[in-house]
GROMACS .gro file of C-alpha atoms in nm:
model
  338
    1MET     CA    1   1.311   7.674  -0.717
    2LEU     CA    2   1.159   7.453  -0.402
    3GLY     CA    3   0.776   7.573  -0.354
    4THR     CA    4   0.754   7.756  -0.674
    5THR     CA    5   0.561   7.604  -0.947
    6ILE     CA    6   0.565   7.718  -1.370
    7LYS     CA    7   0.312   8.014  -1.385
    8ASP     CA    8   0.361   8.055  -1.735
    9VAL     CA    9   0.590   7.942  -2.066
   10SER     CA   10   0.610   8.129  -2.412
   11GLY     CA   11   0.896   8.125  -2.632
   12PHE     CA   12   0.965   7.819  -2.858
   13THR     CA   13   1.183   7.518  -2.906
   14GLY     CA   14   1.561   7.601  -2.757
   15ASN     CA   15   1.445   7.976  -2.635
   16PHE     CA   16   1.180   7.936  -2.349
   17HIS     CA   17   1.070   8.222  -2.121
   18VAL     CA   18   0.951   8.080  -1.795
   19VAL     CA   19   0.763   8.272  -1.555
   20LEU     CA   20   0.743   8.103  -1.187
   21SER     CA   21   0.485   8.181  -0.926
   22ASN     CA   22   0.671   8.359  -0.750
   23GLY     CA   23   0.711   8.642  -0.998
   24THR     CA   24   1.098   8.512  -1.103
   25GLU     CA   25   1.112   8.518  -1.473
   26LEU     CA   26   1.418   8.254  -1.644
   27ASP     CA   27   1.498   8.238  -2.000
   28VAL     CA   28   1.592   7.832  -2.073
   29GLY     CA   29   1.713   7.643  -2.359
   30ALA     CA   30   1.551   7.301  -2.180
   31ILE     CA   31   1.272   7.209  -1.940
   32ILE     CA   32   1.248   6.938  -1.748
   33VAL     CA   33   0.944   6.762  -1.596
   34ALA     CA   34   1.001   6.593  -1.249
   35THR     CA   35   0.651   6.656  -1.121
   36GLY     CA   36   0.620   6.292  -0.964
   37ALA     CA   37   0.306   6.103  -0.833
   38LYS     CA   38   0.103   6.060  -0.511
   39PRO     CA   39  -0.006   5.778  -0.318
   40TYR     CA   40  -0.344   5.655  -0.401
   41MET     CA   41  -0.572   5.739  -0.115
   42PRO     CA   42  -0.798   5.446  -0.071
   43THR     CA   43  -1.177   5.441   0.003
   44GLU     CA   44  -1.201   5.058  -0.005
   45PHE     CA   45  -1.267   4.853   0.302
   46ASN     CA   46  -1.362   5.110   0.540
   47TYR     CA   47  -1.005   5.267   0.530
   48GLY     CA   48  -0.996   5.587   0.754
   49LYS     CA   49  -1.305   5.444   0.931
   50ASP     CA   50  -1.186   5.125   1.078
   51PRO     CA   51  -0.872   5.122   1.269
   52ARG     CA   52  -0.742   4.801   1.198
   53VAL     CA   53  -0.730   4.869   0.797
   54LEU     CA   54  -0.369   5.041   0.733
   55THR     CA   55  -0.185   5.104   0.389
   56THR     CA   56   0.193   5.007   0.289
   57LEU     CA   57   0.206   5.377   0.332
   58ASP     CA   58   0.140   5.391   0.693
   59LEU     CA   59   0.364   5.085   0.781
   60GLU     CA   60   0.667   5.233   0.615
   61ASN     CA   61   0.563   5.566   0.766
   62GLY     CA   62   0.623   5.402   1.154
   63LYS     CA   63   0.244   5.238   1.222
   64THR     CA   64   0.250   4.957   1.348
   65VAL     CA   65   0.043   4.589   1.329
   66GLU     CA   66  -0.081   4.490   1.659
   67GLY     CA   67  -0.298   4.139   1.545
   68LYS     CA   68  -0.198   3.798   1.448
   69ASN     CA   69  -0.372   3.744   1.172
   70VAL     CA   70  -0.285   3.987   0.892
   71ALA     CA   71  -0.418   4.016   0.552
   72ILE     CA   72  -0.237   4.266   0.272
   73ILE     CA   73  -0.468   4.307  -0.029
   74ASN     CA   74  -0.263   4.412  -0.366
   75CYS     CA   75  -0.366   4.624  -0.657
   76VAL     CA   76  -0.564   4.914  -0.450
   77GLY     CA   77  -0.610   5.204  -0.663
   78SER     CA   78  -0.441   5.028  -0.968
   79ARG     CA   79  -0.579   4.817  -1.251
   80THR     CA   80  -0.946   4.962  -1.205
   81SER     CA   81  -1.132   5.237  -1.328
   82GLY     CA   82  -0.937   5.335  -1.600
   83ARG     CA   83  -0.573   5.271  -1.420
   84GLY     CA   84  -0.316   5.046  -1.467
   85CYS     CA   85  -0.062   4.895  -1.303
   86SER     CA   86   0.151   5.072  -1.073
   87ARG     CA   87   0.440   4.809  -1.154
   88TYR     CA   88   0.635   4.884  -0.807
   89CYS     CA   89   0.339   4.753  -0.571
   90CYS     CA   90   0.404   4.373  -0.587
   91ALA     CA   91   0.779   4.416  -0.421
   92VAL     CA   92   0.656   4.664  -0.118
   93GLY     CA   93   0.374   4.411  -0.068
   94LEU     CA   94   0.587   4.106  -0.021
   95SER     CA   95   0.849   4.323   0.146
   96LYS     CA   96   0.578   4.389   0.395
   97ALA     CA   97   0.408   4.040   0.389
   98ILE     CA   98   0.811   3.911   0.459
   99GLU     CA   99   0.855   4.152   0.739
  100LEU     CA  100   0.521   4.095   0.868
  101ARG     CA  101   0.611   3.680   0.869
  102GLY     CA  102   0.925   3.760   1.028
  103GLN     CA  103   0.723   3.922   1.329
  104GLY     CA  104   0.559   3.608   1.397
  105LYS     CA  105   0.217   3.732   1.204
  106ASN     CA  106   0.013   3.472   0.958
  107VAL     CA  107  -0.012   3.693   0.660
  108VAL     CA  108  -0.205   3.645   0.380
  109LEU     CA  109  -0.163   3.853   0.059
  110ILE     CA  110  -0.451   3.839  -0.202
  111TYR     CA  111  -0.347   3.931  -0.577
  112ARG     CA  112  -0.455   3.958  -0.889
  113ASP     CA  113  -0.135   3.883  -1.040
  114ILE     CA  114   0.239   3.855  -0.884
  115MET     CA  115   0.403   4.155  -1.125
  116GLY     CA  116   0.791   4.093  -1.133
  117VAL     CA  117   0.884   4.397  -1.368
  118ASP     CA  118   1.257   4.310  -1.254
  119PRO     CA  119   1.448   4.023  -1.095
  120GLU     CA  120   1.419   4.123  -0.748
  121VAL     CA  121   1.023   4.087  -0.772
  122GLU     CA  122   1.060   3.696  -0.860
  123ASP     CA  123   1.327   3.632  -0.554
  124LEU     CA  124   1.101   3.842  -0.294
  125TYR     CA  125   0.833   3.581  -0.412
  126LYS     CA  126   1.046   3.291  -0.333
  127LYS     CA  127   1.109   3.400   0.008
  128ALA     CA  128   0.795   3.458   0.087
  129ARG     CA  129   0.669   3.141   0.006
  130ASP     CA  130   0.945   3.012   0.151
  131ALA     CA  131   0.857   3.246   0.499
  132GLY     CA  132   0.501   3.056   0.505
  133VAL     CA  133   0.293   3.381   0.346
  134LEU     CA  134  -0.058   3.208   0.179
  135PHE     CA  135  -0.056   3.343  -0.125
  136ILE     CA  136  -0.481   3.389  -0.246
  137ARG     CA  137  -0.534   3.466  -0.666
  138ILE     CA  138  -0.873   3.655  -0.729
  139PRO     CA  139  -1.014   3.705  -1.130
  140ARG     CA  140  -0.790   3.933  -1.269
  141LYS     CA  141  -1.065   4.161  -1.399
  142ALA     CA  142  -1.285   4.130  -1.133
  143GLU     CA  143  -1.319   4.462  -0.910
  144LEU     CA  144  -1.159   4.432  -0.556
  145THR     CA  145  -1.490   4.518  -0.323
  146GLU     CA  146  -1.690   4.257  -0.559
  147ALA     CA  147  -1.395   3.957  -0.556
  148ILE     CA  148  -1.353   4.032  -0.184
  149LYS     CA  149  -1.613   4.074   0.080
  150MET     CA  150  -1.531   4.223   0.411
  151ASP     CA  151  -1.719   4.086   0.678
  152THR     CA  152  -1.675   4.178   1.107
  153ASN     CA  153  -1.361   3.978   1.145
  154LYS     CA  154  -1.290   3.789   0.838
  155LEU     CA  155  -1.258   3.819   0.482
  156ILE     CA  156  -1.473   3.638   0.224
  157VAL     CA  157  -1.252   3.593  -0.050
  158HIS     CA  158  -1.336   3.443  -0.408
  159ASP     CA  159  -0.979   3.195  -0.492
  160VAL     CA  160  -0.952   3.151  -0.851
  161GLU     CA  161  -0.745   2.843  -0.809
  162LEU     CA  162  -1.040   2.635  -0.568
  163GLY     CA  163  -1.315   2.807  -0.765
  164ASP     CA  164  -1.487   2.872  -0.450
  165ASP     CA  165  -1.486   3.136  -0.125
  166VAL     CA  166  -1.266   3.094   0.110
  167GLU     CA  167  -1.292   3.256   0.457
  168VAL     CA  168  -0.987   3.472   0.577
  169PRO     CA  169  -0.964   3.586   0.959
  170PHE     CA  170  -0.799   3.874   0.986
  171ASP     CA  171  -0.701   4.119   1.283
  172ASN     CA  172  -0.516   4.396   1.051
  173ILE     CA  173  -0.586   4.444   0.663
  174ILE     CA  174  -0.304   4.630   0.467
  175LEU     CA  175  -0.423   4.754   0.153
  176ASN     CA  176  -0.120   4.799  -0.106
  177ILE     CA  177  -0.194   5.122  -0.273
  178GLY     CA  178  -0.043   5.260  -0.600
  179LEU     CA  179   0.015   5.583  -0.753
  180VAL     CA  180  -0.183   5.815  -0.897
  181PRO     CA  181  -0.067   6.141  -1.136
  182SER     CA  182   0.016   6.487  -0.872
  183GLU     CA  183  -0.168   6.787  -0.900
  184ASP     CA  184   0.150   6.979  -1.026
  185THR     CA  185   0.139   6.735  -1.285
  186ASP     CA  186  -0.179   6.841  -1.411
  187GLU     CA  187  -0.123   7.207  -1.401
  188VAL     CA  188   0.221   7.166  -1.567
  189SER     CA  189   0.033   6.980  -1.849
  190LYS     CA  190  -0.146   7.260  -1.977
  191VAL     CA  191   0.044   7.521  -1.872
  192LEU     CA  192   0.291   7.387  -2.131
  193ARG     CA  193   0.063   7.243  -2.321
  194LEU     CA  194   0.169   6.818  -2.260
  195SER     CA  195   0.001   6.547  -2.391
  196LYS     CA  196  -0.159   6.289  -2.122
  197ASP     CA  197  -0.250   5.966  -2.142
  198GLN     CA  198  -0.579   5.811  -1.987
  199GLU     CA  199  -0.448   5.807  -1.657
  200GLY     CA  200  -0.350   6.162  -1.652
  201PHE     CA  201   0.035   6.099  -1.642
  202LEU     CA  202   0.246   6.297  -1.939
  203MET     CA  203   0.314   6.088  -2.237
  204GLU     CA  204   0.651   6.048  -2.370
  205ALA     CA  205   0.739   6.093  -2.735
  206HIS     CA  206   0.764   5.727  -2.794
  207PRO     CA  207   0.798   5.481  -2.561
  208LYS     CA  208   1.115   5.282  -2.731
  209LEU     CA  209   1.257   5.587  -2.927
  210GLY     CA  210   1.201   5.888  -2.702
  211PRO     CA  211   1.103   5.775  -2.372
  212VAL     CA  212   1.193   6.092  -2.159
  213ASP     CA  213   1.103   6.308  -2.499
  214THR     CA  214   0.779   6.476  -2.576
  215MET     CA  215   0.651   6.608  -2.863
  216THR     CA  216   0.758   6.973  -2.830
  217PRO     CA  217   1.153   6.952  -2.861
  218GLY     CA  218   1.332   7.101  -2.525
  219ILE     CA  219   1.055   6.937  -2.295
  220PHE     CA  220   1.159   6.636  -2.128
  221ILE     CA  221   1.010   6.420  -1.854
  222ALA     CA  222   1.139   6.183  -1.618
  223GLY     CA  223   1.023   5.989  -1.325
  224ALA     CA  224   0.652   5.903  -1.200
  225ALA     CA  225   0.529   6.203  -1.401
  226ARG     CA  226   0.534   5.967  -1.692
  227GLY     CA  227   0.380   5.698  -1.455
  228PRO     CA  228   0.408   5.465  -1.204
  229LYS     CA  229   0.763   5.327  -1.101
  230ASN     CA  230   1.049   5.238  -0.862
  231VAL     CA  231   1.311   5.473  -0.747
  232ALA     CA  232   1.592   5.303  -0.954
  233GLU     CA  233   1.384   5.291  -1.273
  234ALA     CA  234   1.301   5.699  -1.143
  235ILE     CA  235   1.685   5.750  -1.083
  236ALA     CA  236   1.742   5.625  -1.452
  237GLU     CA  237   1.513   5.842  -1.623
  238GLY     CA  238   1.647   6.171  -1.451
  239TYR     CA  239   1.970   6.108  -1.609
  240ALA     CA  240   1.870   5.982  -1.935
  241ALA     CA  241   1.645   6.354  -1.923
  242ALA     CA  242   1.916   6.517  -1.812
  243SER     CA  243   2.149   6.342  -2.054
  244ARG     CA  244   1.901   6.466  -2.328
  245ALA     CA  245   1.899   6.828  -2.216
  246LEU     CA  246   2.261   6.866  -2.242
  247MET     CA  247   2.285   6.762  -2.563
  248MET     CA  248   2.068   6.955  -2.687
  249LEU     CA  249   2.211   7.292  -2.541
  250ALA     CA  250   2.564   7.154  -2.579
  251GLN     CA  251   2.472   7.129  -2.982
  252GLY     CA  252   2.387   7.484  -2.963
  253TYR     CA  253   2.091   7.455  -3.234
  254VAL     CA  254   1.776   7.276  -3.309
  255THR     CA  255   1.713   7.067  -3.609
  256LYS     CA  256   1.365   7.105  -3.738
  257GLU     CA  257   1.132   6.906  -3.897
  258PRO     CA  258   1.115   7.059  -4.278
  259PHE     CA  259   0.732   7.033  -4.327
  260ILE     CA  260   0.554   7.281  -4.162
  261PRO     CA  261   0.231   7.463  -4.303
  262LYS     CA  262   0.188   7.715  -4.527
  263PHE     CA  263  -0.013   7.990  -4.510
  264ASP     CA  264  -0.269   8.162  -4.725
  265TRP     CA  265  -0.358   8.527  -4.571
  266SER     CA  266  -0.532   8.637  -4.890
  267LYS     CA  267  -0.794   8.325  -4.766
  268CYS     CA  268  -0.780   8.347  -4.347
  269THR     CA  269  -1.079   8.521  -4.255
  270LYS     CA  270  -0.904   8.523  -3.896
  271CYS     CA  271  -1.168   8.284  -3.716
  272GLY     CA  272  -0.889   8.223  -3.483
  273LEU     CA  273  -0.983   7.879  -3.464
  274CYS     CA  274  -0.623   7.792  -3.563
  275ILE     CA  275  -0.482   7.926  -3.232
  276LYS     CA  276  -0.719   7.677  -3.029
  277ALA     CA  277  -0.581   7.411  -3.235
  278CYS     CA  278  -0.255   7.405  -3.214
  279PRO     CA  279  -0.118   7.240  -2.920
  280TYR     CA  280   0.280   7.397  -2.938
  281GLY     CA  281   0.150   7.783  -2.914
  282ALA     CA  282   0.310   7.851  -3.267
  283ILE     CA  283  -0.004   8.023  -3.421
  284ARG     CA  284  -0.135   8.370  -3.176
  285GLY     CA  285  -0.325   8.669  -3.255
  286VAL     CA  286  -0.652   8.807  -3.178
  287PRO     CA  287  -0.936   8.640  -3.370
  288GLY     CA  288  -1.064   8.936  -3.620
  289LYS     CA  289  -0.784   9.075  -3.588
  290TRP     CA  290  -0.458   8.972  -3.661
  291ILE     CA  291  -0.316   8.597  -3.700
  292GLU     CA  292   0.059   8.549  -3.718
  293HIS     CA  293   0.255   8.160  -3.732
  294ILE     CA  294   0.563   8.117  -3.538
  295PRO     CA  295   0.777   7.829  -3.800
  296ALA     CA  296   1.030   7.818  -3.498
  297ALA     CA  297   0.785   7.727  -3.246
  298CYS     CA  298   0.624   7.459  -3.487
  299GLN     CA  299   0.652   7.112  -3.536
  300GLY     CA  300   0.412   7.028  -3.836
  301CYS     CA  301   0.113   6.817  -3.682
  302GLY     CA  302  -0.120   6.955  -3.906
  303ALA     CA  303  -0.388   6.990  -3.652
  304CYS     CA  304  -0.441   7.404  -3.793
  305VAL     CA  305  -0.477   7.240  -4.126
  306ALA     CA  306  -0.741   6.999  -4.068
  307GLU     CA  307  -0.946   7.304  -3.809
  308CYS     CA  308  -0.913   7.596  -4.107
  309PRO     CA  309  -1.257   7.617  -4.233
  310GLN     CA  310  -1.162   7.772  -4.521
  311ASP     CA  311  -0.860   7.600  -4.687
  312ALA     CA  312  -0.612   7.867  -4.614
  313ILE     CA  313  -0.350   7.644  -4.438
  314THR     CA  314  -0.203   7.362  -4.623
  315LEU     CA  315   0.069   7.139  -4.548
  316ASP     CA  316   0.279   6.996  -4.876
  317ALA     CA  317   0.352   6.639  -4.713
  318LEU     CA  318  -0.017   6.578  -4.632
  319SER     CA  319  -0.153   6.780  -4.890
  320ASP     CA  320  -0.451   6.565  -5.121
  321ASP     CA  321  -0.193   6.541  -5.408
  322ALA     CA  322   0.067   6.421  -5.177
  323ILE     CA  323  -0.165   6.148  -5.060
  324MET     CA  324  -0.281   6.014  -5.377
  325ALA     CA  325   0.057   6.005  -5.533
  326GLN     CA  326   0.212   5.760  -5.228
  327ILE     CA  327  -0.103   5.544  -5.303
  328GLU     CA  328  -0.038   5.561  -5.676
  329ALA     CA  329   0.336   5.464  -5.590
  330ALA     CA  330   0.218   5.157  -5.358
  331LEU     CA  331  -0.033   5.035  -5.594
  332LEU     CA  332   0.235   5.033  -5.855
  333ARG     CA  333   0.514   4.853  -5.661
  334SER     CA  334   0.236   4.592  -5.583
  335LEU     CA  335   0.153   4.521  -5.945
  336ARG     CA  336   0.539   4.519  -6.041
  337ARG     CA  337   0.595   4.251  -5.781
  338ARG     CA  338   0.296   4.031  -5.931
   0.00000   0.00000   0.00000
């Protein structure tokens, strides 16, 4: 429903009770998170203060470049301060460079690397070079404001190929901005207890084997909620997440992992530490009064086992005896090979 967000989720795999911010309650079998991302809002190069400095998004929204000399700066908001590559930006920067050259502008594109995540980017790069776009490469690990100094009407850029600084005159600067996680992504991750990477995007179960799955069966992610990507990739992930959800719902049952913790309630002091440790909400109760374990919601991660100070929780597959047996078997196999 447009304009609503998830306020609360309870239940377990295949049986989620969802409460929306408008008060609507739903019982669902699967959840697809597609909260998207938002454009990085730059502060670099006097953006917002100097009217000559625009972003690629400003150009998309209809703003025009009046000057003759235009400098495009890639990786603004990406590949810095713990943020990775936004992937789609190079294609956008090259497209805008070609577009501005077609308007008769002198265009200089300043970049760390041209990241061609699909063949289209390579074609755009060749087209931009043929159109007369000038490329200047700066050091990969340098901060943009260190490698590029802004003067009154020129940029002083450290050119890696020349090994020296060069002056780039400009009438306009175009900042090629990346994507950052949206506020909705952060909010939903807390409600659904989904893991996030260091940039704040949602983490998949496995980048190859489960790219749209999460560690909680029945909850899937798609699009830019998982990280920056272009429209085609976001659409493909939307199809994949929908297919995974339909497969689970059509099956009619959920296959659980056989290894889940066992609780020795005679040792349990009801301290409640296991409740906080469980990322799936499989343990609930009131500390000091009552604690219960919900096997259907448990994914066997073992977080509660490590947290319990009374050794009241055990996981057979990861017990000391099981691990020692695995080590002994591995050593015995190694000796036999000799």
